[in-house]
Coordinates of C-alpha atoms in Angstrom, one line a residue:
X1 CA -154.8 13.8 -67.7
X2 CA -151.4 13.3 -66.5
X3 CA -150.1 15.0 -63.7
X4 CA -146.0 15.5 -64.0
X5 CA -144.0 15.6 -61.0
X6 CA -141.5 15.9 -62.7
X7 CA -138.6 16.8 -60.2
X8 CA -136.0 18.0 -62.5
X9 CA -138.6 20.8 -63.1
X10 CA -138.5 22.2 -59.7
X11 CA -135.3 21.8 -59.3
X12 CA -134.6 23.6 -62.6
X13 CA -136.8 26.4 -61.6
X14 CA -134.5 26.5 -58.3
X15 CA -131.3 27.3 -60.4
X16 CA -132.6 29.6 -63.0
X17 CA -134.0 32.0 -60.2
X18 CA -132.3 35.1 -59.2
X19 CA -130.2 34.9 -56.0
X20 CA -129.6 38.3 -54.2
X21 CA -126.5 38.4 -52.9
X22 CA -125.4 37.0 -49.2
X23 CA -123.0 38.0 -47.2
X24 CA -120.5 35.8 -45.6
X25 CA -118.6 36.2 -42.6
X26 CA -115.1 35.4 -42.7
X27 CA -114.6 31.4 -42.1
X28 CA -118.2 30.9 -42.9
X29 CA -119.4 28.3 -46.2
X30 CA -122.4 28.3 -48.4
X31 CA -123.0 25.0 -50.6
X32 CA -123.8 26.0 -54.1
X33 CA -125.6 23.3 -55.7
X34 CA -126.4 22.5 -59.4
X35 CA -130.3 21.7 -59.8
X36 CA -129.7 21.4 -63.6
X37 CA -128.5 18.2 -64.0
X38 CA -130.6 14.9 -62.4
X39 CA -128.5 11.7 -62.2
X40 CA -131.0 9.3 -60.4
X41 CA -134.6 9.5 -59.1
X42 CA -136.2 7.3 -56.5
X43 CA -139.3 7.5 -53.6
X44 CA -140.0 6.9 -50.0
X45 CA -143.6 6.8 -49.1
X46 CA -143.6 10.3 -48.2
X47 CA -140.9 11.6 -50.1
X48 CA -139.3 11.6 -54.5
X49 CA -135.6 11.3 -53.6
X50 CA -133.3 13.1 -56.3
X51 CA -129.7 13.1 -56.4
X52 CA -127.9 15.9 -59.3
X53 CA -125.1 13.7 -58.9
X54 CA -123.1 15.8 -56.5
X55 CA -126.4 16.5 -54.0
X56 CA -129.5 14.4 -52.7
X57 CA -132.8 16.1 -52.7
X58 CA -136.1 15.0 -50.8
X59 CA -139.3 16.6 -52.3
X60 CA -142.1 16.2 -49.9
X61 CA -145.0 14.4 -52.1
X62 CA -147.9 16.4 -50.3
X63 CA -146.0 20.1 -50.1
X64 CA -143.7 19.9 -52.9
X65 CA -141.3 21.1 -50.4
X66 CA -137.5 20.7 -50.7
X67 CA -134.7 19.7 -48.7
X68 CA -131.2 18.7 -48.9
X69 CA -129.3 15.8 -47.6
X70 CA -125.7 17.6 -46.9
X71 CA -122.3 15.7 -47.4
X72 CA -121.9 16.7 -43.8
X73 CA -124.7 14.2 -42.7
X74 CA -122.5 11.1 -43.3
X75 CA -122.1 11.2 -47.3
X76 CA -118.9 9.6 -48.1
X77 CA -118.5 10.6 -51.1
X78 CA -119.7 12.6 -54.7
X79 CA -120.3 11.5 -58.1
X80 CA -123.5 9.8 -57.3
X81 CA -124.1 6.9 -59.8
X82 CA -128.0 5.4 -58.2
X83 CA -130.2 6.0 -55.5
X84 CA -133.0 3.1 -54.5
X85 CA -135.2 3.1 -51.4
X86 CA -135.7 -0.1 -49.8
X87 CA -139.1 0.2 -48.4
X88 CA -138.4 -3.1 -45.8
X89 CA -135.7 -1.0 -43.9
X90 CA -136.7 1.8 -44.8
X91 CA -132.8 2.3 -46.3
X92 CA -131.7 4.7 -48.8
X93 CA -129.4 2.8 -51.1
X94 CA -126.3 5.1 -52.4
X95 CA -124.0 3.7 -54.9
X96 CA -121.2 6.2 -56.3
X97 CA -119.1 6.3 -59.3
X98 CA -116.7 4.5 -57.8
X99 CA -118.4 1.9 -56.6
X100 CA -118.3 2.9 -52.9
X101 CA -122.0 2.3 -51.1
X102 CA -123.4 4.3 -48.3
X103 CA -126.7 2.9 -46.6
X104 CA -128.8 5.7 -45.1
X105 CA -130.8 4.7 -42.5
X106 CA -134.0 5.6 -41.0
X107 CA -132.5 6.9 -37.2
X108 CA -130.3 9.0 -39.5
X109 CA -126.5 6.9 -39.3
X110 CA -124.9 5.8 -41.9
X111 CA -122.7 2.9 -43.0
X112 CA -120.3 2.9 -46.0
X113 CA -119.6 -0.8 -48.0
X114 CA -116.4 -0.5 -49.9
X115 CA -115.4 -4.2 -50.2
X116 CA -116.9 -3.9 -54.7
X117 CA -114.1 -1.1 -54.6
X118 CA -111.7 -3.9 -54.4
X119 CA -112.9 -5.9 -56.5
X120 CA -110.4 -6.9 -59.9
X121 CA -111.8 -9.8 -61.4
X122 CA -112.6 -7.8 -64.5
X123 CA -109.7 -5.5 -64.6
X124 CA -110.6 -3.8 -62.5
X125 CA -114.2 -2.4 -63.6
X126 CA -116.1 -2.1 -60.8
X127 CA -119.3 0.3 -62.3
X128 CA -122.6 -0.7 -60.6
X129 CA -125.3 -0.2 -63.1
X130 CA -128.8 -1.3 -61.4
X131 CA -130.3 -2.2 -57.8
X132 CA -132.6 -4.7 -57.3
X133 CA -134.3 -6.3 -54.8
X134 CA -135.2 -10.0 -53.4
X135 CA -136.5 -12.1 -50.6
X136 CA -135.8 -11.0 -47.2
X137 CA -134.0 -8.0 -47.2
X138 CA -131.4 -8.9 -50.1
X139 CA -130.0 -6.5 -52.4
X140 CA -129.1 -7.5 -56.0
X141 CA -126.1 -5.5 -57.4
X142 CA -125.9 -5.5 -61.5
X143 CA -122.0 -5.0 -62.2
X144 CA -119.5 -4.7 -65.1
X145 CA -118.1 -8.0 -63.3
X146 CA -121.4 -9.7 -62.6
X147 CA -123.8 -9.8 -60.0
X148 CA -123.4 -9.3 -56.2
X149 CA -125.9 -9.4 -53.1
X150 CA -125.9 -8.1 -49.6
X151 CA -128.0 -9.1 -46.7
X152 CA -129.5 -5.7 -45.2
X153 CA -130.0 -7.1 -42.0
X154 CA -126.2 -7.9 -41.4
X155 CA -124.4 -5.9 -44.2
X156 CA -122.9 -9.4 -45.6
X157 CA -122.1 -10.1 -49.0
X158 CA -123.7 -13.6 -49.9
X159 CA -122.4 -14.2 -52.9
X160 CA -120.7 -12.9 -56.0
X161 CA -120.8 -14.0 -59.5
X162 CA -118.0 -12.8 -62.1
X163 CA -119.8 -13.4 -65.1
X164 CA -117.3 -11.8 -66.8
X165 CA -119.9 -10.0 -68.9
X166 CA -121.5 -6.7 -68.1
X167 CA -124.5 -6.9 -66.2
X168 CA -127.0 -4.3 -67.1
X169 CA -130.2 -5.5 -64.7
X170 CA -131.3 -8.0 -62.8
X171 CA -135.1 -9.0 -61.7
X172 CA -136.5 -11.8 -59.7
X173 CA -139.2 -13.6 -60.5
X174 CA -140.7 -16.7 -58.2
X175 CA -137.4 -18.4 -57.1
X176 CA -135.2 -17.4 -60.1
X177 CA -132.7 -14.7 -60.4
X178 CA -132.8 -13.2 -64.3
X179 CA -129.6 -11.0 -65.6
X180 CA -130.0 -8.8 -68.4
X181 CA -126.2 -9.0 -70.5
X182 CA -124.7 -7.5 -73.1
X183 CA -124.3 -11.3 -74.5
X184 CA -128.2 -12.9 -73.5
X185 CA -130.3 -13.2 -70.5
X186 CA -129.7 -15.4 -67.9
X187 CA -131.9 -17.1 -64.9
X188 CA -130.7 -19.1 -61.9
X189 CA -132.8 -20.7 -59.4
X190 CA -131.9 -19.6 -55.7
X191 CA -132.2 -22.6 -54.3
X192 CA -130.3 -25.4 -54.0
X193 CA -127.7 -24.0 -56.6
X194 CA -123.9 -22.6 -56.6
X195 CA -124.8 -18.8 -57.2
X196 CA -120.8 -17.9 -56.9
X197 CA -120.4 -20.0 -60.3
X198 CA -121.5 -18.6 -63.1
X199 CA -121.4 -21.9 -64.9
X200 CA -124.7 -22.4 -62.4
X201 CA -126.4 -19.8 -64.9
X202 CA -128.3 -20.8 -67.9
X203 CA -128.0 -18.7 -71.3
X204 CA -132.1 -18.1 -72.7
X205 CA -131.2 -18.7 -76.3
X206 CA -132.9 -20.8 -79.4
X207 CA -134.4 -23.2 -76.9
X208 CA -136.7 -20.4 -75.9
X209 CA -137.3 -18.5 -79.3
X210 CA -134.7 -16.5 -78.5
X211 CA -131.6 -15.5 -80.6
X212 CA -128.4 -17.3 -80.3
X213 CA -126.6 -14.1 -79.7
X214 CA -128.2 -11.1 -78.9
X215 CA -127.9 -8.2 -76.2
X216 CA -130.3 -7.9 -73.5
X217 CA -130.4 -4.4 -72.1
X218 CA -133.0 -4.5 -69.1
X219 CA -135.2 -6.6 -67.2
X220 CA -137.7 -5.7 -64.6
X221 CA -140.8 -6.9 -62.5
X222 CA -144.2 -5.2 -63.4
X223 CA -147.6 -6.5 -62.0
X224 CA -145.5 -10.1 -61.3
X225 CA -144.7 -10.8 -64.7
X226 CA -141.5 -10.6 -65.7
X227 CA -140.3 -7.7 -68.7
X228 CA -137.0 -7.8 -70.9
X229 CA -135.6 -5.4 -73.6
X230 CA -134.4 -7.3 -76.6
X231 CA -132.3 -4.8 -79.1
X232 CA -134.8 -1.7 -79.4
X233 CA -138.3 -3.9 -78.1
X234 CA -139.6 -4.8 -75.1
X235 CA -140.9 -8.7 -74.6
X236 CA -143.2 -10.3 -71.8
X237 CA -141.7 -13.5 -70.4
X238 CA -144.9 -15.6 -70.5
X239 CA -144.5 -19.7 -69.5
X240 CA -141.1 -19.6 -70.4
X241 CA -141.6 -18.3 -73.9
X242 CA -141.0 -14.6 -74.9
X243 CA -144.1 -12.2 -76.1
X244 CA -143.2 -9.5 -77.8
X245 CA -145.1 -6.3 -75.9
X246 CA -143.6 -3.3 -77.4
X247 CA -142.2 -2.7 -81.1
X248 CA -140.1 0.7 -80.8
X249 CA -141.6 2.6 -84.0
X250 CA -138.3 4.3 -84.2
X251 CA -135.5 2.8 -84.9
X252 CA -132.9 5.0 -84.3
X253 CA -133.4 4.9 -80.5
X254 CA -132.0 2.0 -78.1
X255 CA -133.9 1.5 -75.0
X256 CA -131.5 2.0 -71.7
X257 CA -133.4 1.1 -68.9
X258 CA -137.0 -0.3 -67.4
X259 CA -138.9 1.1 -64.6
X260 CA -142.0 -0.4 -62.9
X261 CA -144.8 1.8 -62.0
X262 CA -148.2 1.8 -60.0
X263 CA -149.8 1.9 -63.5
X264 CA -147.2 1.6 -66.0
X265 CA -144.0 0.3 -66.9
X266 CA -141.4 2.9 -68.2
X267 CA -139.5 2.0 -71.3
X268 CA -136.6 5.1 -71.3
X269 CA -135.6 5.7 -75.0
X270 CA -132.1 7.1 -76.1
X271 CA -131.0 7.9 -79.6
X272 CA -127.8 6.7 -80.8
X273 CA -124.9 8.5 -80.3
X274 CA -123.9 8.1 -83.7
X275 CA -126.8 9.9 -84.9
X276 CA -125.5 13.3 -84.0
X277 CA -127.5 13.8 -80.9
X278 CA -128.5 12.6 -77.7
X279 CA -132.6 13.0 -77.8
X280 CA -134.2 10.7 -75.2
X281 CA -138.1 9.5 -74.4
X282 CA -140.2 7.8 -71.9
X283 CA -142.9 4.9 -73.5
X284 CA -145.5 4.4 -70.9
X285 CA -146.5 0.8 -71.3
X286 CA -149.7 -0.9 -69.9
X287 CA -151.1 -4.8 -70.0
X288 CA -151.4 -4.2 -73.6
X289 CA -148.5 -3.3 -75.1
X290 CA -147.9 0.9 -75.5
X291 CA -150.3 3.4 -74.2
X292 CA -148.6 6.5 -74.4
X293 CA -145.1 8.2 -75.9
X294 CA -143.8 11.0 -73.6
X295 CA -141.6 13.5 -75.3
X296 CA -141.0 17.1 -74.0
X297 CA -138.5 19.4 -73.1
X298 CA -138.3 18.2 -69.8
X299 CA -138.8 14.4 -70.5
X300 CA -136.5 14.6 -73.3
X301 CA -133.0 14.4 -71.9
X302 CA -134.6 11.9 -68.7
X303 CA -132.3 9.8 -67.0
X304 CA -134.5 7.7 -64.7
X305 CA -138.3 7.6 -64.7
X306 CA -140.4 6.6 -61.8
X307 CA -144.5 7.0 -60.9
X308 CA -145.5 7.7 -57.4
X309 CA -148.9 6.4 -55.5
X310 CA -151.2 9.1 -57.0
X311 CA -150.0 8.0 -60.6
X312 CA -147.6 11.6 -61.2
X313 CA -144.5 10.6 -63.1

């Protein structure tokens, strides 16, 4: 049986509880947070790491125990857009509407990256949708302008690519970078090649069994294979030929994003828009294709889905 740790429950519980009054002196401030609303989950080793958007949570894994990283710790800003923990550096990763980035570090500093806030190249959309991770202690940042890295040993950029196409994921897989586009996926080896020119990149089309034109909305590492979502399916990339590993059984729902777990991979489910609603769900995929459809009260409206050591999602 499935154990859910499920944080927007707690936190949920949190708001819904009656407060007795508290009395303020004169000068004195109380933050008021809202637990309702969960933007972006990720974990430490010891910790789930939660962010409503305004607010970052740690919940202890072993306690269940709650506590609250405060603006006044070194947050730069609010609207928070991702969270990702880098387990190397031990660096929380936070990445704001605006495209500002603070790095949280273990010893408690912070530093704050707002060179992608200047960025133009694609008038001036500057959204960062994904965080992913490569050799060393490089950081892959999916854009609406492309795809950007920075070295977390020296806070460098090493490159940036303006694909010029929104960039929804990216994954890496032996020595090649792939992007998941609204127009394809694309790979590029990174060695030996240009990464700044997108030219560099190669379009997986009708050489691969792939469409000519078709949208590509996630890609992700799981158990070293490489997964992608094509339309509302999910598809294994196996010897440079796609498999096809999940066939959504509804239709009406378009799958937003991937996320690799200890004994799953998480397929998050959204129903279009222009169905009247905005119902969501989580597919829990094994080896073999689906295993298990989540959909609940509290799984229903997920943003993010992530499994921790002792397999709770």
């Amino acid at each position: 049986m499935f154990k859910l740790l499920l944080s927007i429950i707690f936190l949920c519980a949190y708001a819904i509880k009656p407060q007795a009054q508290i009395s303020l002196a004169i000068g004195e401030w109380r933050s008021l947070q809202s637990y309702r609303i969960g933007q972006y989950v990720t974990q430490s080793p010891d910790d789930i790491i939660y962010s409503t958007g305004r607010a970052i949570f740690y919940i202890d894994k072993d306690e269940l125990s709650i506590r609250r990283l405060p603006r006044a710790d070194g947050l730069s800003e609010h609207n928070v857009r991702l969270l990702r923990y880098h387990q190397p550096t031990e660096t929380l990763i936070i990445v704001y509407q605006n495209s500002v980035i603070d790095l949280f570090f273990p010893d408690g500093s912070f530093e704050t990256l707002t060179q992608i806030d200047n960025f133009n190249a694609s008038g001036g959309d500057t959204r960062i949708n994904d965080i992913s991770f490569g050799p060393g202690n490089l950081v892959f940042l999916s854009a609406a302008f492309g795809v950007t890295a920075i070295d977390l040993d020296d806070l460098t950029f090493q490159f940036t690519s303006f694909t010029w196409i929104a960039v929804s994921s990216t994954a890496l897989l032996g020595d090649e970078l792939f992007a998941a586009t609204d127009e394809g996926m694309y790979r590029v080896s990174l060695t030996g090649t240009n990464l700044v020119d997108f030219n560099n990149w190669e379009l997986l089309g009708s050489d691969f069994n792939l469409p000519d034109d078709y949208t590509c909305g996630a890609v992700g590492i799981w158990n070293n294979e490489l997964y992608f979502v094509l339309g509302l399916d999910v598809y294994r990339w196996n010897n440079g030929q796609p498999v096809l590993h999940y066939e959504a059984p509804d239709r009406r729902y378009f799958l937003s994003y991937l996320s690799a777990g200890q004994s799953f991979i998480f397929a998050g489910c959204r129903i279009r828009e222009e169905q009247g609603n905005f119902d969501r769900q989580v597919a829990l995929l094994d080896e073999n294709g689906l295993f298990r459809e989540v959909v609940t009260n509290c799984v229903g409206p997920t943003n993010y889905a992530i499994e921790d050591e002792s397999g709770r999602i």
